[in-house]
Amino acid sequence: MTETAQGNEQVARGVRLPRTARRAQLLTAAQDVFVANGYHAAAMDEIAERAGVSKPVLYQHFPGKLELYLALLETHTDELVRRVREAIESTTDNKLRVQAAVAAYFDFVDGEGQAFRLVFESDLRREPAVQDAVDRATSTCVDTIVGAVTADAGLDEDRARLLAMGLVGLSQVTARFWLDANRVVPKQEAISLIATLAWKGIGGGYPMQQQQH
């Protein structure tokens, strides 16, 4: 048993945790196992052992492996949406908004536990419930950006949505590439490079739209 699991076991057997605290403990253990093994190779036995609880305790909170995975996925998609929303609401300067949105994705993939892999690289993406959860998160992030672009740039919703989807896709793909490339470019520099690229495209769309009127 790992040192972490031993510590969890001592807590689990020595103290009766409140339901919310126990749930959080189980989700943390599940994340470690899912990220390390993927969904299909992960076992509820291993998750219970890592959390330091019995399988019956695990099943009291989550009736099956899929429900456990979906609960964990929802936690992290909600976190991503929160980061993007805060980025867009952090300023009224659209150039700074673009940089903050890019930074939100870089910070998300650079977070502890590689939770982003559950969202973007799951081996369960063909499961409808998983795909729906990821699609909802993406749509919410896009909607958040669309609201700002439409209101502040004078673009119609169709054009604003296209630009917003471009920013989301660019941010997600480059952030994951940056991490997989072992962070060879310092994070703030990487964010600045991608934000500049995005802004030149998004900012350049405003005069084009104005010319059409």
Coordinates of N, CA, C and O in Angstrom, one line a residue, residues 140-211:
T140 N -20.6 26.0 -22.4 CA -20.7 27.1 -21.4 C -19.5 28.0 -21.5 O -19.7 29.3 -21.4
C141 N -18.3 27.5 -21.7 CA -17.1 28.4 -21.9 C -17.3 29.3 -23.1 O -17.0 30.5 -23.1
V142 N -17.8 28.7 -24.2 CA -18.0 29.4 -25.4 C -19.0 30.5 -25.2 O -18.9 31.6 -25.6
D143 N -20.2 30.1 -24.6 CA -21.2 31.1 -24.3 C -20.7 32.3 -23.5 O -21.1 33.4 -23.7
T144 N -19.9 32.0 -22.5 CA -19.3 33.0 -21.7 C -18.6 34.0 -22.5 O -18.7 35.3 -22.3
I145 N -17.7 33.5 -23.4 CA -16.9 34.4 -24.3 C -17.8 35.1 -25.3 O -17.6 36.3 -25.6
V146 N -18.8 34.4 -25.8 CA -19.7 35.0 -26.8 C -20.4 36.3 -26.2 O -20.5 37.3 -26.9
G147 N -20.8 36.1 -25.0 CA -21.5 37.3 -24.3 C -20.6 38.5 -24.3 O -21.1 39.6 -24.6
A148 N -19.4 38.3 -24.0 CA -18.5 39.5 -23.9 C -18.2 40.0 -25.3 O -18.2 41.2 -25.6
V149 N -17.9 39.1 -26.3 CA -17.5 39.6 -27.6 C -18.7 40.3 -28.3 O -18.6 41.3 -29.0
T150 N -19.9 39.7 -28.1 CA -21.1 40.3 -28.8 C -21.4 41.7 -28.2 O -21.7 42.6 -28.9
A151 N -21.3 41.8 -26.9 CA -21.6 43.1 -26.2 C -20.6 44.2 -26.5 O -21.0 45.3 -26.7
D152 N -19.3 43.8 -26.5 CA -18.3 44.8 -26.5 C -17.7 45.1 -27.9 O -17.0 46.1 -28.1
A153 N -17.8 44.1 -28.8 CA -17.2 44.3 -30.1 C -18.1 44.6 -31.2 O -17.7 44.8 -32.4
G154 N -19.4 44.5 -31.0 CA -20.4 44.8 -32.0 C -20.5 43.7 -33.0 O -21.1 44.0 -34.1
L155 N -20.1 42.5 -32.7 CA -20.2 41.4 -33.7 C -21.6 40.7 -33.4 O -22.1 40.7 -32.3
D156 N -22.2 40.2 -34.5 CA -23.4 39.4 -34.3 C -23.0 38.1 -33.7 O -21.9 37.7 -33.6
E157 N -24.0 37.4 -33.2 CA -23.8 36.2 -32.4 C -23.1 35.1 -33.2 O -22.2 34.4 -32.7
D158 N -23.4 34.9 -34.5 CA -22.8 33.9 -35.3 C -21.3 34.1 -35.4 O -20.5 33.2 -35.2
R159 N -20.9 35.3 -35.7 CA -19.4 35.6 -35.8 C -18.7 35.6 -34.4 O -17.6 35.1 -34.3
A160 N -19.4 36.1 -33.4 CA -18.9 36.0 -32.1 C -18.7 34.6 -31.6 O -17.6 34.2 -31.0
R161 N -19.6 33.7 -31.9 CA -19.5 32.3 -31.5 C -18.4 31.6 -32.2 O -17.6 30.8 -31.7
L162 N -18.2 31.9 -33.5 CA -17.1 31.3 -34.2 C -15.7 31.7 -33.6 O -14.8 30.9 -33.5
L163 N -15.6 33.0 -33.3 CA -14.4 33.5 -32.7 C -14.2 32.9 -31.3 O -13.1 32.5 -30.9
A164 N -15.3 32.8 -30.5 CA -15.2 32.2 -29.2 C -14.7 30.7 -29.3 O -13.9 30.3 -28.5
M165 N -15.3 30.0 -30.2 CA -14.9 28.6 -30.3 C -13.5 28.5 -30.8 O -12.7 27.6 -30.3
G166 N -13.0 29.4 -31.6 CA -11.6 29.4 -32.0 C -10.7 29.6 -30.8 O -9.6 29.0 -30.6
L167 N -11.1 30.6 -29.9 CA -10.3 30.8 -28.7 C -10.2 29.7 -27.8 O -9.2 29.3 -27.3
V168 N -11.4 29.0 -27.6 CA -11.4 27.9 -26.7 C -10.6 26.7 -27.3 O -9.8 26.1 -26.6
G169 N -10.8 26.4 -28.6 CA -10.0 25.3 -29.2 C -8.5 25.6 -29.2 O -7.7 24.7 -28.8
L170 N -8.1 26.8 -29.5 CA -6.7 27.2 -29.5 C -6.1 27.1 -28.1 O -5.0 26.5 -27.9
S171 N -6.8 27.6 -27.1 CA -6.3 27.5 -25.7 C -6.2 26.1 -25.2 O -5.1 25.8 -24.6
Q172 N -7.2 25.3 -25.5 CA -7.1 23.9 -25.0 C -6.0 23.1 -25.6 O -5.2 22.5 -24.9
V173 N -5.9 23.2 -27.0 CA -4.9 22.3 -27.7 C -3.5 22.8 -27.3 O -2.6 21.9 -27.1
T174 N -3.3 24.1 -27.3 CA -1.9 24.5 -27.1 C -1.5 24.3 -25.6 O -0.3 24.0 -25.4
A175 N -2.4 24.5 -24.7 CA -2.1 24.2 -23.3 C -1.7 22.8 -23.1 O -0.7 22.5 -22.4
R176 N -2.5 21.8 -23.7 CA -2.1 20.4 -23.6 C -0.8 20.1 -24.2 O 0.0 19.3 -23.7
F177 N -0.5 20.7 -25.4 CA 0.7 20.5 -26.1 C 1.9 21.0 -25.2 O 2.9 20.3 -25.1
W178 N 1.7 22.2 -24.7 CA 2.7 22.8 -23.8 C 3.1 21.9 -22.6 O 4.3 21.6 -22.3
L179 N 2.1 21.3 -22.0 CA 2.3 20.4 -20.9 C 3.0 19.1 -21.3 O 4.0 18.7 -20.7
D180 N 2.5 18.5 -22.4 CA 3.1 17.3 -22.9 C 4.6 17.5 -23.4 O 5.3 16.5 -23.5
A181 N 4.9 18.7 -23.8 CA 6.3 19.1 -24.2 C 7.1 19.4 -23.0 O 8.2 20.0 -23.2
N182 N 6.7 19.1 -21.8 CA 7.4 19.2 -20.6 C 7.7 20.7 -20.2 O 8.8 21.0 -19.7
R183 N 6.8 21.6 -20.6 CA 6.9 23.0 -20.2 C 8.2 23.6 -20.6 O 8.8 24.4 -19.8
V184 N 8.7 23.3 -21.7 CA 10.0 23.8 -22.2 C 9.9 25.3 -22.3 O 11.0 26.0 -22.2
V185 N 8.8 25.9 -22.6 CA 8.6 27.3 -22.7 C 8.0 27.7 -21.3 O 7.0 27.1 -20.9
P186 N 8.5 28.7 -20.6 CA 7.9 29.1 -19.3 C 6.4 29.4 -19.5 O 6.0 30.0 -20.5
K187 N 5.6 29.1 -18.5 CA 4.2 29.2 -18.7 C 3.7 30.6 -19.0 O 2.9 30.8 -20.0
Q188 N 4.2 31.6 -18.3 CA 3.7 33.0 -18.6 C 4.1 33.4 -20.1 O 3.3 34.1 -20.7
E189 N 5.3 33.0 -20.5 CA 5.7 33.3 -21.9 C 4.8 32.5 -22.9 O 4.4 33.1 -23.9
A190 N 4.5 31.3 -22.6 CA 3.6 30.5 -23.5 C 2.2 31.1 -23.5 O 1.6 31.3 -24.6
I191 N 1.7 31.5 -22.4 CA 0.4 32.2 -22.4 C 0.4 33.5 -23.2 O -0.5 33.7 -24.0
S192 N 1.5 34.2 -23.1 CA 1.6 35.5 -23.8 C 1.7 35.3 -25.3 O 1.0 36.0 -26.1
L193 N 2.4 34.2 -25.7 CA 2.5 33.9 -27.1 C 1.2 33.5 -27.7 O 0.8 34.0 -28.8
I194 N 0.5 32.7 -27.1 CA -0.8 32.2 -27.6 C -1.9 33.3 -27.5 O -2.7 33.4 -28.4
A195 N -1.8 34.1 -26.4 CA -2.8 35.2 -26.3 C -2.6 36.2 -27.4 O -3.5 36.7 -28.0
T196 N -1.3 36.5 -27.8 CA -1.0 37.4 -28.8 C -1.5 36.9 -30.2 O -2.1 37.6 -31.0
L197 N -1.3 35.6 -30.4 CA -1.8 35.0 -31.6 C -3.3 35.1 -31.7 O -3.9 35.5 -32.7
A198 N -4.0 34.8 -30.6 CA -5.4 34.8 -30.6 C -6.0 36.2 -30.7 O -6.9 36.5 -31.5
W199 N -5.3 37.2 -30.1 CA -5.8 38.5 -30.1 C -5.7 39.1 -31.5 O -6.6 39.9 -32.0
K200 N -4.6 38.8 -32.2 CA -4.4 39.4 -33.5 C -5.5 38.9 -34.5 O -5.9 39.5 -35.4
G201 N -6.0 37.6 -34.2 CA -7.1 37.1 -35.0 C -8.4 37.7 -34.6 O -9.2 38.2 -35.4
I202 N -8.7 37.7 -33.2 CA -10.0 38.1 -32.7 C -10.1 39.7 -32.9 O -11.1 40.2 -33.4
G203 N -9.0 40.4 -32.5 CA -9.0 41.8 -32.6 C -9.1 42.3 -34.0 O -9.8 43.3 -34.3
G204 N -8.5 41.5 -34.9 CA -8.6 41.9 -36.3 C -10.0 41.7 -36.9 O -10.3 42.2 -38.0
G205 N -10.8 40.9 -36.2 CA -12.2 40.7 -36.7 C -13.1 41.9 -36.5 O -14.1 42.0 -37.2
Y206 N -12.8 42.7 -35.6 CA -13.7 43.9 -35.2 C -13.8 44.9 -36.4 O -14.8 45.2 -36.8
P207 N -12.6 45.3 -36.9 CA -12.7 46.3 -38.0 C -13.4 45.7 -39.2 O -14.2 46.4 -39.9
M208 N -13.2 44.4 -39.5 CA -13.9 43.7 -40.6 C -15.4 43.8 -40.4 O -16.1 44.1 -41.4
Q209 N -15.9 43.5 -39.2 CA -17.3 43.6 -39.0 C -17.8 45.0 -39.1 O -18.9 45.2 -39.7
Q210 N -17.1 46.0 -38.7 CA -17.5 47.4 -38.7 C -17.6 47.8 -40.2 O -18.4 48.6 -40.6
Q211 N -16.7 47.3 -41.0 CA -16.7 47.7 -42.5 C -17.9 47.2 -43.2 O -18.4 47.7 -44.1

